[in-house]
Short mmCIF file of C-alpha atoms in Angstrom, two decimals:
data_model
loop_
_atom_site.label_atom_id
_atom_site.label_comp_id
_atom_site.label_asym_id
_atom_site.label_seq_id
_atom_site.Cartn_x
_atom_site.Cartn_y
_atom_site.Cartn_z
CA THR A 1 -1.85 -16.99 -6.17
CA SER A 2 1.88 -16.42 -5.69
CA ILE A 3 1.85 -14.07 -2.67
CA TYR A 4 -0.95 -12.47 -0.63
CA ASP A 5 -0.83 -9.90 2.16
CA ALA A 6 -4.29 -9.59 3.71
CA ASP A 7 -3.40 -6.36 5.50
CA GLN A 8 -2.74 -4.58 2.18
CA LEU A 9 -6.03 -5.52 0.53
CA PRO A 10 -9.74 -4.89 1.17
CA SER A 11 -11.23 -6.75 4.14
CA LEU A 12 -13.69 -8.50 1.82
CA TYR A 13 -10.79 -10.63 0.53
CA ARG A 14 -10.49 -12.27 3.95
CA THR A 15 -13.81 -14.05 3.39
CA TRP A 16 -12.39 -15.78 0.29
CA ASP A 17 -10.45 -19.04 0.13
CA ILE A 18 -7.12 -17.61 -1.09
CA ARG A 19 -4.22 -20.05 -1.22
CA THR A 20 -0.63 -19.02 -1.88
CA THR A 21 2.50 -20.71 -3.15
CA TRP A 22 5.58 -21.23 -1.00
CA MET A 23 6.73 -17.78 -2.18
CA ASN A 24 4.52 -16.21 0.48
CA HIS A 25 7.03 -17.39 3.11
CA LEU A 26 10.11 -15.84 1.48
CA PRO A 27 11.73 -13.10 3.62
CA GLY A 28 10.59 -9.59 2.68
CA VAL A 29 8.56 -10.73 -0.32
CA GLY A 30 5.63 -8.47 0.58
CA ALA A 31 7.79 -5.36 0.69
CA SER A 32 9.92 -6.13 -2.38
CA HIS A 33 8.52 -8.88 -4.55
CA GLN A 34 10.47 -7.70 -7.61
CA ARG A 35 13.76 -9.14 -6.35
CA TYR A 36 12.21 -12.60 -6.41
CA LEU A 37 11.32 -12.32 -10.10
CA PRO A 38 13.38 -15.38 -11.21
CA VAL A 39 11.51 -17.75 -8.88
CA TYR A 40 7.95 -16.93 -9.99
CA PRO A 41 8.08 -19.41 -12.92
CA LEU A 42 9.20 -22.17 -10.57
CA ALA A 43 6.41 -21.37 -8.09
CA PHE A 44 3.65 -21.66 -10.67
CA GLU A 45 5.11 -24.67 -12.48
CA ARG A 46 5.27 -26.59 -9.18
CA LEU A 47 1.81 -25.52 -8.06
CA THR A 48 -0.20 -28.69 -7.45
CA LEU A 49 -3.84 -28.30 -8.44
CA PRO A 50 -6.61 -30.60 -7.20
CA ASP A 51 -8.38 -32.96 -9.56
CA CYS A 52 -10.76 -30.81 -11.62
CA ASP A 53 -12.42 -30.38 -15.00
CA VAL A 54 -11.56 -26.73 -15.62
CA VAL A 55 -8.62 -24.49 -14.72
CA LEU A 56 -9.24 -20.74 -15.14
CA SER A 57 -6.09 -18.66 -14.73
CA SER A 58 -5.94 -14.88 -14.44
CA SER A 59 -2.52 -13.86 -15.67
CA SER A 60 -0.47 -10.72 -16.17
CA ALA A 61 2.80 -12.65 -16.20
CA PHE A 62 3.15 -16.13 -14.73
CA ALA A 63 -0.18 -17.77 -13.82
CA LYS A 64 -0.90 -19.03 -17.32
CA ALA A 65 2.10 -21.40 -16.96
CA VAL A 66 0.39 -23.53 -14.32
CA ARG A 67 0.23 -27.23 -15.18
CA PRO A 68 -3.43 -28.37 -15.33
CA PRO A 69 -4.34 -31.88 -14.17
CA ASP A 70 -4.60 -34.54 -16.88
CA GLY A 71 -7.75 -34.07 -18.93
CA ALA A 72 -8.59 -30.66 -17.50
CA VAL A 73 -9.43 -27.69 -19.72
CA HIS A 74 -7.21 -24.63 -19.17
CA VAL A 75 -8.70 -21.23 -20.07
CA ALA A 76 -6.33 -18.31 -19.45
CA TYR A 77 -7.61 -14.77 -19.01
CA ILE A 78 -4.68 -12.58 -20.04
CA HIS A 79 -4.33 -9.02 -18.75
CA SER A 80 -1.14 -8.76 -20.82
CA PRO A 81 1.85 -10.87 -21.74
CA MET A 82 4.56 -9.90 -19.26
CA ARG A 83 5.33 -6.28 -20.11
CA PHE A 84 8.68 -6.16 -18.31
CA ALA A 85 10.04 -8.97 -20.49
CA TRP A 86 8.61 -8.02 -23.88
CA ASN A 87 9.09 -4.25 -23.51
CA LEU A 88 12.13 -4.09 -21.25
CA ASP A 89 13.39 -0.65 -22.30
CA ALA A 90 10.12 1.07 -21.40
CA TYR A 91 9.95 -0.84 -18.12
CA VAL A 92 13.43 0.08 -16.87
CA GLU A 93 12.95 3.70 -17.92
CA ARG A 94 9.68 3.87 -16.02
CA GLU A 95 11.26 2.34 -12.90
CA GLN A 96 14.33 4.60 -13.24
CA MET A 97 16.81 1.72 -13.00
CA SER A 98 20.55 2.23 -13.18
CA PRO A 99 22.52 1.26 -16.35
CA VAL A 100 24.17 -1.60 -14.45
CA VAL A 101 20.82 -3.08 -13.44
CA ARG A 102 19.50 -2.62 -16.97
CA GLN A 103 22.35 -4.60 -18.49
CA GLY A 104 22.02 -7.31 -15.86
CA LEU A 105 18.34 -7.72 -16.65
CA ARG A 106 18.78 -8.25 -20.39
CA PRO A 107 19.92 -11.92 -20.33
CA VAL A 108 17.34 -12.66 -17.62
CA MET A 109 14.55 -11.24 -19.77
CA THR A 110 15.76 -13.08 -22.86
CA ALA A 111 15.33 -16.33 -20.93
CA MET A 112 12.01 -15.12 -19.51
CA ARG A 113 10.61 -14.43 -22.99
CA ALA A 114 11.59 -17.92 -24.16
CA TRP A 115 9.89 -19.44 -21.10
CA ASP A 116 6.82 -17.26 -21.61
CA ARG A 117 6.42 -18.38 -25.20
CA ARG A 118 7.06 -22.04 -24.38
CA THR A 119 4.51 -22.24 -21.57
CA SER A 120 1.74 -20.74 -23.70
CA GLY A 121 1.26 -24.29 -25.00
CA ARG A 122 -0.28 -25.28 -21.65
CA VAL A 123 -3.40 -23.25 -22.42
CA ASP A 124 -6.38 -24.57 -24.36
CA ARG A 125 -7.95 -21.17 -24.97
CA PHE A 126 -6.79 -17.62 -24.40
CA ILE A 127 -9.01 -14.69 -23.47
CA ALA A 128 -7.60 -11.17 -23.81
CA ASN A 129 -8.94 -8.23 -21.83
CA SER A 130 -8.72 -5.89 -24.85
CA SER A 131 -7.98 -5.85 -28.57
CA ALA A 132 -4.50 -4.48 -27.84
CA VAL A 133 -3.71 -7.44 -25.57
CA ARG A 134 -5.09 -9.86 -28.17
CA ASP A 135 -2.66 -8.37 -30.68
CA ARG A 136 0.26 -8.87 -28.27
CA ILE A 137 -0.74 -12.51 -27.72
CA ARG A 138 -0.68 -13.03 -31.48
CA ARG A 139 2.65 -11.25 -31.85
CA PHE A 140 4.53 -12.77 -28.91
CA TRP A 141 3.02 -16.25 -28.60
CA GLU A 142 1.61 -16.77 -32.12
CA CYS A 143 -1.74 -17.76 -30.60
CA ASP A 144 -5.24 -16.43 -31.16
CA ALA A 145 -7.47 -15.13 -28.37
CA ASP A 146 -11.06 -14.11 -27.71
CA VAL A 147 -11.61 -10.61 -26.34
CA VAL A 148 -13.70 -10.34 -23.17
CA TYR A 149 -13.57 -6.91 -21.56
CA PRO A 150 -13.04 -6.84 -17.77
CA PRO A 151 -16.09 -6.31 -15.52
CA VAL A 152 -16.80 -2.72 -14.55
CA ASP A 153 -19.34 -1.88 -11.87
CA THR A 154 -21.12 0.61 -14.12
CA GLN A 155 -24.16 0.70 -11.82
CA ARG A 156 -22.16 2.65 -9.21
CA PHE A 157 -22.12 5.71 -11.44
CA ALA A 158 -24.79 8.04 -12.77
CA PRO A 159 -24.78 11.35 -14.67
CA VAL A 160 -25.90 14.67 -13.21
CA ARG A 161 -27.88 17.45 -14.87
CA ASP A 162 -25.97 19.58 -17.37
CA ASP A 163 -26.15 22.60 -15.06
CA GLN A 164 -24.36 20.60 -12.34
CA VAL A 165 -21.30 19.84 -14.48
CA GLY A 166 -18.28 21.89 -13.46
CA GLU A 167 -15.47 23.52 -15.40
CA TYR A 168 -12.66 21.29 -14.12
CA PHE A 169 -10.93 18.42 -15.90
CA LEU A 170 -10.16 15.31 -13.85
CA MET A 171 -7.43 12.68 -13.63
CA VAL A 172 -7.81 9.56 -11.47
CA SER A 173 -5.03 7.06 -10.77
CA ARG A 174 -2.04 6.12 -8.66
CA LEU A 175 0.61 8.83 -8.90
CA VAL A 176 3.31 6.74 -10.57
CA PRO A 177 5.57 7.59 -13.53
CA TYR A 178 3.97 5.54 -16.30
CA LYS A 179 0.58 7.26 -15.82
CA ARG A 180 2.24 10.41 -17.23
CA PHE A 181 0.69 12.99 -14.95
CA ASP A 182 3.72 15.12 -15.79
CA LEU A 183 2.52 15.58 -19.37
CA ALA A 184 -1.00 16.48 -18.28
CA ILE A 185 0.23 18.97 -15.68
CA ASP A 186 2.47 20.69 -18.23
CA ALA A 187 -0.40 20.83 -20.73
CA PHE A 188 -2.91 22.29 -18.28
CA ASN A 189 -0.31 24.73 -16.97
CA ALA A 190 0.03 26.00 -20.53
CA LEU A 191 -3.72 26.00 -21.18
CA GLY A 192 -4.53 27.70 -17.88
CA LEU A 193 -7.47 25.34 -17.33
CA PRO A 194 -8.43 23.75 -13.99
CA LEU A 195 -7.20 20.17 -13.48
CA ARG A 196 -8.06 18.08 -10.43
CA ILE A 197 -6.03 14.96 -9.62
CA ALA A 198 -7.48 12.21 -7.42
CA GLY A 199 -5.13 9.55 -6.11
CA SER A 200 -1.94 9.05 -4.16
CA GLY A 201 1.47 7.59 -4.90
CA ARG A 202 5.21 8.00 -4.78
CA ASP A 203 5.31 10.78 -7.40
CA ARG A 204 3.01 13.20 -5.59
CA GLU A 205 5.70 15.48 -4.15
CA ALA A 206 7.48 15.89 -7.48
CA LEU A 207 4.21 16.44 -9.34
CA GLU A 208 3.09 19.09 -6.85
CA ARG A 209 6.31 21.01 -7.47
CA ARG A 210 5.57 20.87 -11.19
CA ALA A 211 1.96 22.01 -10.91
CA GLY A 212 0.72 25.53 -11.55
CA PRO A 213 -2.08 27.31 -9.68
CA GLU A 214 -4.87 25.66 -11.70
CA VAL A 215 -3.81 22.11 -10.72
CA GLN A 216 -5.34 20.73 -7.51
CA PHE A 217 -4.32 17.47 -5.78
CA LEU A 218 -7.17 15.75 -3.95
CA GLY A 219 -5.32 12.74 -2.57
CA HIS A 220 -7.26 9.57 -1.81
CA VAL A 221 -11.02 9.95 -2.28
CA SER A 222 -13.86 7.63 -1.22
CA ASP A 223 -15.96 5.71 -3.75
CA ASP A 224 -18.86 8.12 -3.28
CA GLU A 225 -16.61 11.15 -3.72
CA LEU A 226 -15.11 9.63 -6.86
CA ALA A 227 -18.54 9.04 -8.39
CA GLN A 228 -19.39 12.72 -7.86
CA LEU A 229 -16.02 13.90 -9.20
CA TYR A 230 -16.57 11.88 -12.37
CA ALA A 231 -20.15 13.07 -12.88
CA ARG A 232 -19.33 16.77 -12.43
CA ALA A 233 -16.09 16.88 -14.43
CA ARG A 234 -16.01 18.60 -17.78
CA ALA A 235 -13.95 15.65 -19.04
CA VAL A 236 -11.70 12.96 -17.58
CA VAL A 237 -8.10 12.76 -18.84
CA PHE A 238 -5.82 9.71 -19.27
CA MET A 239 -2.31 9.92 -20.72
CA SER A 240 -1.00 6.38 -20.09
CA GLU A 241 -1.26 3.39 -22.38
CA ASP A 242 -3.36 0.98 -20.33
CA ASP A 243 -4.08 -2.63 -21.23
CA PHE A 244 -7.78 -1.92 -20.71
CA GLY A 245 -8.59 1.07 -18.50
CA ILE A 246 -11.42 0.51 -16.03
CA ALA A 247 -11.40 4.16 -14.90
CA GLN A 248 -12.08 5.27 -18.47
CA VAL A 249 -15.27 3.21 -18.47
CA GLU A 250 -16.27 4.45 -15.00
CA ALA A 251 -16.06 8.04 -16.20
CA GLN A 252 -18.30 7.27 -19.16
CA ALA A 253 -20.76 5.40 -16.94
CA ALA A 254 -21.05 8.73 -15.07
CA GLY A 255 -21.92 10.37 -18.39
CA ARG A 256 -18.69 12.25 -18.94
CA PRO A 257 -16.51 12.28 -22.06
CA VAL A 258 -12.93 11.03 -21.86
CA ILE A 259 -9.76 12.52 -23.31
CA ALA A 260 -7.39 9.56 -23.57
CA LEU A 261 -4.19 8.55 -25.30
CA GLY A 262 -5.30 6.75 -28.46
CA ALA A 263 -3.51 3.49 -27.68
CA GLY A 264 -4.02 0.26 -25.75
CA GLY A 265 -7.42 -0.28 -24.18
CA ALA A 266 -8.63 3.23 -25.00
CA LEU A 267 -9.06 2.13 -28.62
CA ASP A 268 -11.82 -0.18 -27.33
CA THR A 269 -13.28 1.92 -24.53
CA VAL A 270 -13.33 5.45 -26.00
CA VAL A 271 -15.04 6.22 -29.32
CA ASP A 272 -13.28 9.26 -30.77
CA GLY A 273 -15.75 12.06 -31.39
CA VAL A 274 -18.65 10.17 -29.77
CA THR A 275 -17.71 9.34 -26.17
CA GLY A 276 -14.50 11.35 -26.01
CA VAL A 277 -11.34 12.34 -27.83
CA HIS A 278 -8.19 10.35 -28.62
CA VAL A 279 -4.82 12.02 -28.01
CA ALA A 280 -2.60 11.30 -31.00
CA GLU A 281 0.74 10.99 -29.19
CA GLN A 282 2.03 10.80 -25.63
CA THR A 283 3.25 14.41 -25.63
CA VAL A 284 2.26 17.73 -24.08
CA GLU A 285 1.58 19.21 -27.51
CA SER A 286 -0.76 16.38 -28.53
CA LEU A 287 -2.75 16.69 -25.30
CA ILE A 288 -3.11 20.46 -25.76
CA GLU A 289 -4.34 19.87 -29.31
CA ALA A 290 -6.83 17.23 -28.09
CA VAL A 291 -8.22 19.52 -25.36
CA ARG A 292 -8.69 22.31 -27.88
CA ARG A 293 -10.44 19.91 -30.25
CA PHE A 294 -12.63 18.71 -27.38
CA ASP A 295 -13.53 22.33 -26.58
CA GLY A 296 -15.19 22.70 -29.98
CA MET A 297 -17.26 19.51 -29.76
CA SER A 298 -20.51 18.48 -28.09
CA PHE A 299 -21.33 15.09 -26.58
CA ALA A 300 -24.61 13.32 -25.80
CA THR A 301 -24.59 12.18 -22.17
CA GLN A 302 -27.02 9.30 -22.73
CA ARG A 303 -24.98 8.01 -25.66
CA ILE A 304 -21.86 7.96 -23.45
CA VAL A 305 -23.69 6.09 -20.68
CA GLU A 306 -25.07 3.52 -23.12
CA HIS A 307 -21.59 2.91 -24.50
CA ALA A 308 -20.26 2.24 -20.98
CA GLN A 309 -22.91 -0.44 -20.32
CA GLN A 310 -21.28 -2.87 -22.75
CA PHE A 311 -18.49 -3.26 -20.17
CA SER A 312 -20.80 -4.30 -17.30
CA ALA A 313 -20.06 -7.09 -14.81
CA GLN A 314 -23.05 -9.15 -16.00
CA ARG A 315 -21.84 -9.05 -19.60
CA PHE A 316 -18.38 -10.20 -18.44
CA ALA A 317 -19.84 -13.15 -16.50
CA ASN A 318 -22.02 -14.27 -19.41
CA GLU A 319 -19.17 -14.18 -21.94
CA LEU A 320 -16.67 -15.87 -19.66
CA ILE A 321 -19.03 -18.74 -18.81
CA ARG A 322 -19.88 -19.22 -22.48
CA ILE A 323 -16.23 -19.52 -23.52
CA VAL A 324 -15.37 -21.90 -20.67
CA GLU A 325 -18.31 -24.16 -21.54
CA GLU A 326 -17.47 -24.09 -25.27
CA THR A 327 -13.86 -25.01 -24.57
CA ARG A 328 -14.80 -27.78 -22.15
CA GLU A 329 -17.28 -29.28 -24.61
CA ALA A 330 -14.77 -29.13 -27.45
CA LYS A 331 -12.15 -30.98 -25.40
CA THR A 332 -14.68 -33.59 -24.28
CA TRP A 333 -15.48 -34.46 -27.89
CA SER A 334 -11.93 -34.25 -29.25
#
């Protein structure tokens, strides 16, 4: 990987053989990796891999550009083509960058897009983590991709009896701008319905000022607490466009319907009218309309749980191994 700070990640990671590029020694890279954006391509292109048969890259920006050894198969699991390059306007708005910085980034991102498209030729087979990401791969790189949904530990979650389900709605995520907690808070202020928010992040203070009396901030919660919050929520709400959306699946594994923006990964993970409700647009008005529509519907808990199981970790492993073996065999015989 490019950079790795063991102190910022779960202790389990320290039992793994994680090797970094020379970027890990750059001054201040752990605190502000964004300023080193132009050197990421160089780091991965100069990464020397050992002699091997298969290279499996996991890429949200740069890793798919690694140069595989001669004769090796390269399968790239794509979380998304680099969003900051292909959707610059949304990125700079989300990060609240100044006009001067925005203009300075434009020529850099033009070059980054050209590099991104060019290096896609180093991959033998692409895997997308959702249908939305597959569509971006086709649009930006003019390549096809298989869809293999990310692994979700669905076994950690279980539904409760109907009489144990509460009246509150739930949101779970880091409190950052693109998750659009602001829209949900405004909607639930207007509806006068209870909304609980689990998570922490830089936007918490501003969001608390925005919140009415029915909005409760829970901060960081443990895994066990989260499982209970999911299972007892009336519904779980998501207003961001996620590439996949693991939390959306977790909520359904706990038997609860999801109210999610009808875009990105939610088009794969949430079945409108069956396991939840799609929000038509990323606006307060659309969310209010979706909550009111949800209020007049009924959902079968077991059907929701069964839907979530198709995103299990075992299913992910089976599909990934199959594709790697198919690609390796095809290259051997070509």
